[in-house]
CSV table of C-alpha atoms in Angstrom, one decimal:
chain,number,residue,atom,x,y,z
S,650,UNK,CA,0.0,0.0,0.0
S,651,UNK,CA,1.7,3.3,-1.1
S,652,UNK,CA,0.9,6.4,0.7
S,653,UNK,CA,0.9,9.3,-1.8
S,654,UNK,CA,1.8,12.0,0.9
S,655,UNK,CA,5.0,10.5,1.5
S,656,UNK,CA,8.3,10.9,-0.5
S,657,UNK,CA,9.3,8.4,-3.2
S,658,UNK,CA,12.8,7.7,-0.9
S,659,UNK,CA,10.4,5.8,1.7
S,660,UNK,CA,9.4,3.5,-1.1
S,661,UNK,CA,13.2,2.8,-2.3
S,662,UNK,CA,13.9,-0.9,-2.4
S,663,UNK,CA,17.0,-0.1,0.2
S,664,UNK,CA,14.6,1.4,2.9
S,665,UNK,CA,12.9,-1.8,2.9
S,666,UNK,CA,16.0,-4.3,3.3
S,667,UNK,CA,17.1,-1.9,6.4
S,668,UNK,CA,13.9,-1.8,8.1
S,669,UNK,CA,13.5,-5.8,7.6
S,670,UNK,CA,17.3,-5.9,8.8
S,671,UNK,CA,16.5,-3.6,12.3
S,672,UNK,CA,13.2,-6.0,12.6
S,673,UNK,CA,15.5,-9.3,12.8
S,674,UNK,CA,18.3,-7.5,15.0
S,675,UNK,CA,16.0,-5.6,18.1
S,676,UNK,CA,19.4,-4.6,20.3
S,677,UNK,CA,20.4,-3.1,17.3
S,678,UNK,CA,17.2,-1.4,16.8
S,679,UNK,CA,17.0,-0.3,20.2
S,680,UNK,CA,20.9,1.0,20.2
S,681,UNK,CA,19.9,3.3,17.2
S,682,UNK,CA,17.1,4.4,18.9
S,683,UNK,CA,18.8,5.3,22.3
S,684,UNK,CA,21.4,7.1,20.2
S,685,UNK,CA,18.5,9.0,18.4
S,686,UNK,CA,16.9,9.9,21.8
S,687,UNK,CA,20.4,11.1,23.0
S,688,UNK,CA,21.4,13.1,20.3
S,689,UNK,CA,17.5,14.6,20.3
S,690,UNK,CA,18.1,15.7,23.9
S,691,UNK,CA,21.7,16.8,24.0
S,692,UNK,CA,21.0,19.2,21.0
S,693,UNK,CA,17.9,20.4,22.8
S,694,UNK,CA,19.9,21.2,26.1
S,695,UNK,CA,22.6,22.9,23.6
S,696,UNK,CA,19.9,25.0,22.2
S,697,UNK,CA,18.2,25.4,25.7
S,698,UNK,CA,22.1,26.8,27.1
S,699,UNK,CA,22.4,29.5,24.1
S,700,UNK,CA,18.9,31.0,24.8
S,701,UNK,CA,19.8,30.7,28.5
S,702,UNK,CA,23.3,32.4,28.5
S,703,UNK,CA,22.7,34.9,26.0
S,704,UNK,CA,25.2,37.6,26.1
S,705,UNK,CA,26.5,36.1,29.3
S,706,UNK,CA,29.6,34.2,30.3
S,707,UNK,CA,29.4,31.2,30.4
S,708,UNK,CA,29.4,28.8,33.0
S,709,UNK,CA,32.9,27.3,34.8
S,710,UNK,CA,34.6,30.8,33.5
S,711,UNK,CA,36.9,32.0,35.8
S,712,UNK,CA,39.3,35.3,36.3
S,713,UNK,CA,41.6,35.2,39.2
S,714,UNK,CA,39.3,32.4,41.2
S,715,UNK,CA,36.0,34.1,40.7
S,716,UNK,CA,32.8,32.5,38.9
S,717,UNK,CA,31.7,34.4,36.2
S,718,UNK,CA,29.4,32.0,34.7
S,719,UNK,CA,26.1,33.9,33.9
S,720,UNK,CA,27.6,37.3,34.6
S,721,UNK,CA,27.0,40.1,31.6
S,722,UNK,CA,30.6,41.5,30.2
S,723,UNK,CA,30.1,44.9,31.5
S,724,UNK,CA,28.7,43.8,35.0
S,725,UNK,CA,31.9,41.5,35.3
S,726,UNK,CA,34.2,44.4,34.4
S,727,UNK,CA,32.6,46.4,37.5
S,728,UNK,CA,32.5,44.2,40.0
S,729,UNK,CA,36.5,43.4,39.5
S,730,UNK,CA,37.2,47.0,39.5
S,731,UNK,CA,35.2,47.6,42.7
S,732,UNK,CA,37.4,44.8,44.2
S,733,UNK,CA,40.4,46.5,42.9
S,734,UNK,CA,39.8,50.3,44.2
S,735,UNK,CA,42.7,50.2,46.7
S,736,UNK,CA,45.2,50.4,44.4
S,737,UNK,CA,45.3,54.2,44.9
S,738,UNK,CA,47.1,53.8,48.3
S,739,UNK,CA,50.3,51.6,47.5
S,740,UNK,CA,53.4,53.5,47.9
S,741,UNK,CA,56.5,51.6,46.2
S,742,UNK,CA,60.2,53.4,47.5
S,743,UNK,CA,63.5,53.4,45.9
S,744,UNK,CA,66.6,53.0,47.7
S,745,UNK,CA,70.1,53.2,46.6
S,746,UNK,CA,73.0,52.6,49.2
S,747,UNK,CA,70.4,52.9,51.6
S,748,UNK,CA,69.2,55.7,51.0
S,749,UNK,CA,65.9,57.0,49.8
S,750,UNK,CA,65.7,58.3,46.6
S,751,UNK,CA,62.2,58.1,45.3
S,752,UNK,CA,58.5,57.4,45.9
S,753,UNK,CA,55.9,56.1,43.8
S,754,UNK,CA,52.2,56.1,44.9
S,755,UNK,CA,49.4,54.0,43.2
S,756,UNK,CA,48.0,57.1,42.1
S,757,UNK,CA,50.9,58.4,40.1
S,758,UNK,CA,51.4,55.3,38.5
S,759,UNK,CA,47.8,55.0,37.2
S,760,UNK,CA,47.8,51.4,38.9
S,761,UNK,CA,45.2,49.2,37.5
S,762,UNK,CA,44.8,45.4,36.5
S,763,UNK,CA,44.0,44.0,32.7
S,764,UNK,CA,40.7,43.4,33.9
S,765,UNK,CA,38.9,44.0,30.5
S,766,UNK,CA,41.2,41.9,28.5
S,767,UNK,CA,40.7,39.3,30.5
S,768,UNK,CA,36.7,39.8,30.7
S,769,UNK,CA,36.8,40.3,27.1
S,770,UNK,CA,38.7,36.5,27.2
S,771,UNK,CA,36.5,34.9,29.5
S,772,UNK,CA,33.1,36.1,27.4
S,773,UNK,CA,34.8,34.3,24.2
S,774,UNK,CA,34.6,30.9,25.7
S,775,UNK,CA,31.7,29.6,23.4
S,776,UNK,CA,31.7,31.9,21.1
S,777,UNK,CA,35.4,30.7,19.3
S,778,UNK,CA,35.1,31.1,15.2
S,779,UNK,CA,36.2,27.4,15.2
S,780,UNK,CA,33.0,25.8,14.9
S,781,UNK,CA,34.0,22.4,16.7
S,782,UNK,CA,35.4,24.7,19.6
S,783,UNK,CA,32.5,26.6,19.9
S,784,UNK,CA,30.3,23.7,20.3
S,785,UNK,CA,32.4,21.9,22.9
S,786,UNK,CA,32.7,24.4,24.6
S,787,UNK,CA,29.0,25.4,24.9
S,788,UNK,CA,28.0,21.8,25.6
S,789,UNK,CA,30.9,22.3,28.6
S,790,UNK,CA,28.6,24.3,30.4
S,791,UNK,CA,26.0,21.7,30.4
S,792,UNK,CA,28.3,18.3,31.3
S,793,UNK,CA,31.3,20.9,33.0
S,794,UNK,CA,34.0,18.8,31.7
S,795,UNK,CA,36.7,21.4,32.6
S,796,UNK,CA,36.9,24.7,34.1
S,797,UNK,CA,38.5,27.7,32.1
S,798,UNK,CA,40.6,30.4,34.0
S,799,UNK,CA,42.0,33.8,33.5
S,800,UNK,CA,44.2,35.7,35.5
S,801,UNK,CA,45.0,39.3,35.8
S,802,UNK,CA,47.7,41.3,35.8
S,803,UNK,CA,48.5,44.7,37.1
S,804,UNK,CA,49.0,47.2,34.8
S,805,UNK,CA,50.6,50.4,35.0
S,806,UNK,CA,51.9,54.1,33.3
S,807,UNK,CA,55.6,53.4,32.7
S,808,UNK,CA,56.5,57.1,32.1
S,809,UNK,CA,57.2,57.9,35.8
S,810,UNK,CA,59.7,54.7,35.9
S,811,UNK,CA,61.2,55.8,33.1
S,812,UNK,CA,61.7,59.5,33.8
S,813,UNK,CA,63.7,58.1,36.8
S,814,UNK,CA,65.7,55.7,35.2
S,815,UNK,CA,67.0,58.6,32.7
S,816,UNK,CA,67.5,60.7,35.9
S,817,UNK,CA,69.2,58.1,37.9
S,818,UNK,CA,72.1,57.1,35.1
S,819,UNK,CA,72.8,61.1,34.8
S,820,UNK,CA,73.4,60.9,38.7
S,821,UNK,CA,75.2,57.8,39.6
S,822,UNK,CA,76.6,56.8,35.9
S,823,UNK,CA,79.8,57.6,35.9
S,824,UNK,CA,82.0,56.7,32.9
S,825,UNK,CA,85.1,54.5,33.0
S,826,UNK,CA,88.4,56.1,31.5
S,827,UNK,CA,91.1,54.4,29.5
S,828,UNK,CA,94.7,54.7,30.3
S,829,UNK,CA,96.6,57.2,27.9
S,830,UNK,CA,100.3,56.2,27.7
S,831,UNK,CA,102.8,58.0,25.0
S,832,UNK,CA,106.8,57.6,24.8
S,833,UNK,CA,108.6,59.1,22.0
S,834,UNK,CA,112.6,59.7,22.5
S,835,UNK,CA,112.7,57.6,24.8
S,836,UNK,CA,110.4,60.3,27.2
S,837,UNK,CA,107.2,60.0,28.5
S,838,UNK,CA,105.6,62.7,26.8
S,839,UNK,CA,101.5,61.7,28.0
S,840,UNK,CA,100.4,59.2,30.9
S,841,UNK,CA,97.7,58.6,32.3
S,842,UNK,CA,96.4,55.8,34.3
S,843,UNK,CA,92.5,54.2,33.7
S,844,UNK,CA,89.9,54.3,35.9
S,845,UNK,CA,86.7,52.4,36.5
S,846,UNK,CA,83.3,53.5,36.3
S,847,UNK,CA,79.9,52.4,37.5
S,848,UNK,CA,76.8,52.1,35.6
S,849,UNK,CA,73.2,51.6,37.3
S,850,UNK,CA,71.5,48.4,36.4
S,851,UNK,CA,68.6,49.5,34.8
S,852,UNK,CA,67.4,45.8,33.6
S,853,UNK,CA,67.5,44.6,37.1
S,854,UNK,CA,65.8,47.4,38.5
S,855,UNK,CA,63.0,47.3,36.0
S,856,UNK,CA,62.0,43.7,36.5
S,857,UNK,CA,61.9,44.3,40.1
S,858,UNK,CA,60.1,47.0,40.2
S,859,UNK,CA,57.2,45.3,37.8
S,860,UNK,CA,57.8,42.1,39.9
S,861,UNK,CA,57.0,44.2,42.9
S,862,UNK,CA,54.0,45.8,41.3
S,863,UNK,CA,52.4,42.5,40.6
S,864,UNK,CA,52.8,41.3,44.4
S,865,UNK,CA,50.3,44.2,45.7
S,866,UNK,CA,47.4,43.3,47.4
S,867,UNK,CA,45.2,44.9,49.9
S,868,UNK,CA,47.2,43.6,52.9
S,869,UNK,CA,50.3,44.4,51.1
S,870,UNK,CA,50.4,48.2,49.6
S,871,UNK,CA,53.6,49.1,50.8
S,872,UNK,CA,56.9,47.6,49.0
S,873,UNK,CA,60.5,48.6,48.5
S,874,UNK,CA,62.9,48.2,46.0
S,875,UNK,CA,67.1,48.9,45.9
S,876,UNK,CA,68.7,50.9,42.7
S,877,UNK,CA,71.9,48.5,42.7
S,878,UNK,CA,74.7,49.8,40.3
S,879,UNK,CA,77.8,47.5,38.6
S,880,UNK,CA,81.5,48.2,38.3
S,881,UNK,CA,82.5,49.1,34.6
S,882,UNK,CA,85.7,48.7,33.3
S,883,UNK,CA,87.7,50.9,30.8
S,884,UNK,CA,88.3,49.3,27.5
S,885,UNK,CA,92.4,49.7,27.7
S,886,UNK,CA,94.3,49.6,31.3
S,887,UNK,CA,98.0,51.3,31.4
S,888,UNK,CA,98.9,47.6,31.2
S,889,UNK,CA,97.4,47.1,27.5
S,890,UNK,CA,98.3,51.0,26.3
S,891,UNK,CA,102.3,50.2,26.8
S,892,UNK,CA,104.7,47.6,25.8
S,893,UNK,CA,106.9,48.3,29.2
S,894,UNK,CA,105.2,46.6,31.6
S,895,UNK,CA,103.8,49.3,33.6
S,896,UNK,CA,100.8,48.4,34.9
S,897,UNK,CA,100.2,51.8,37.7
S,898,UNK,CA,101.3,55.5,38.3
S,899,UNK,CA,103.6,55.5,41.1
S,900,UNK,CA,104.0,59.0,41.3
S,901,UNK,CA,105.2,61.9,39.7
S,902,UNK,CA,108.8,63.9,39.7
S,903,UNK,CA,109.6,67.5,38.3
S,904,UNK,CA,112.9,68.1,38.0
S,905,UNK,CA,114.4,71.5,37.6
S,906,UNK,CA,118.1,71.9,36.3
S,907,UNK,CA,118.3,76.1,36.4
């Protein structure tokens, strides 16, 4: 009996031969079906989720240990910098040879942490451009196979650091000289011995100081950090600008024959 309403595939000779093939194998049958009713419901939770969330983070999204899941972008970024409003009051000193030199204050140094990249991160997760991503990662919500974290870091104005640094090296730099040694006749006609110099270390100092920043927290606002300088040496001692051996100025005679 042919049922006109239905499509010419449901009368294919193949249809047939599968649905006689299901009757004489039922745990087949039933697998398919149990996969079918799986799939049916898993896609309907996966729908259910997306109409849920909307423009929401996800769920098991983190930023420095805090649930976001269901939070709105802009009411995450808020409530991270309400947490973060202390920042104003750290004070961070320098100290060279132990002695104070400068002071930095939260204020100055415009401290804040990369709380919007981060939030801007976190509402990504299910939303990826790679389709199989996106997906897993949506259907993570439902089954919370893994959790995804952020953390922040503080950020601040480098300006004032550097302004200091540039002050600093025209204080304590101070250049090394080579040795100047010139014998003609048989007479000393120039000398002079080298000297070291010192140079601050400005690579040290600025890792740090950033380490330093990033260790702030509300119990901890007031930190310290030491300006430490290195010995440089010339590029030619009074060893290497003669061929006599003469390695240091002993002193110096005038003699007068009149």
């Amino acid at each position: 009996v042919a049922f006109e309403f239905l499509p010419d595939f449901y009368y294919h000779p193949y249809v047939y031969m599968i649905a006689d093939y299901l009757k004489t194998h039922p745990v087949l049958f039933r697998g398919l079906m149990a996969f079918a009713a799986v799939s049916v419901l898993i896609f309907s939770l996966w729908i259910g989720i997306q109409m849920y969330i909307g423009d929401a983070i996800y769920p098991h999204v983190y930023i420095d240990g805090i649930d976001m899941g269901n939070i709105p972008p802009q009411e995450a970024k808020e409530m991270l910098a309400q947490r973060d409003d202390y920042y104003n009051q750290a004070v961070l000193t320098v100290m060279h040879n132990e002695e104070l030199i400068a002071t930095f204050t939260g204020e100055e140094l415009n401290l804040k942490r990369d709380t919007d990249a981060r939030v801007e991160q976190a509402h990504l997760i299910g939303r990826s451009k790679h389709m199989p991503s996106r997906i897993a990662q949506q259907l993570n919500s439902i089954f919370h196979i893994q959790d995804f974290t952020f953390k922040t870091g503080i950020a601040y104005d480098t300006n004032p650091v550097d302004e200091f640094i540039e002050q600093a090296g025209q204080s304590y730099n101070v250049p090394a000289k080579d040795a100047l040694f010139q014998f003609e006749n048989g007479v000393v006609t120039e000398f002079k011995s080298h000297e070291s110099g010192l140079r601050i270390m400005n690579e040290e100092f600025l890792a740090t100081f950033d380490k330093q920043i990033q260790s702030i927290t509300q119990q901890n606002l007031a930190l310290s950090v030491m300006l430490k300088e290195e010995v440089v040496e010339p590029n030619i001692t009074l060893a290497q600008a003669n061929g006599l051996g003469i390695e240091e100025l002993i002193g110096v005679g005038i003699s007068d024959y009149s």
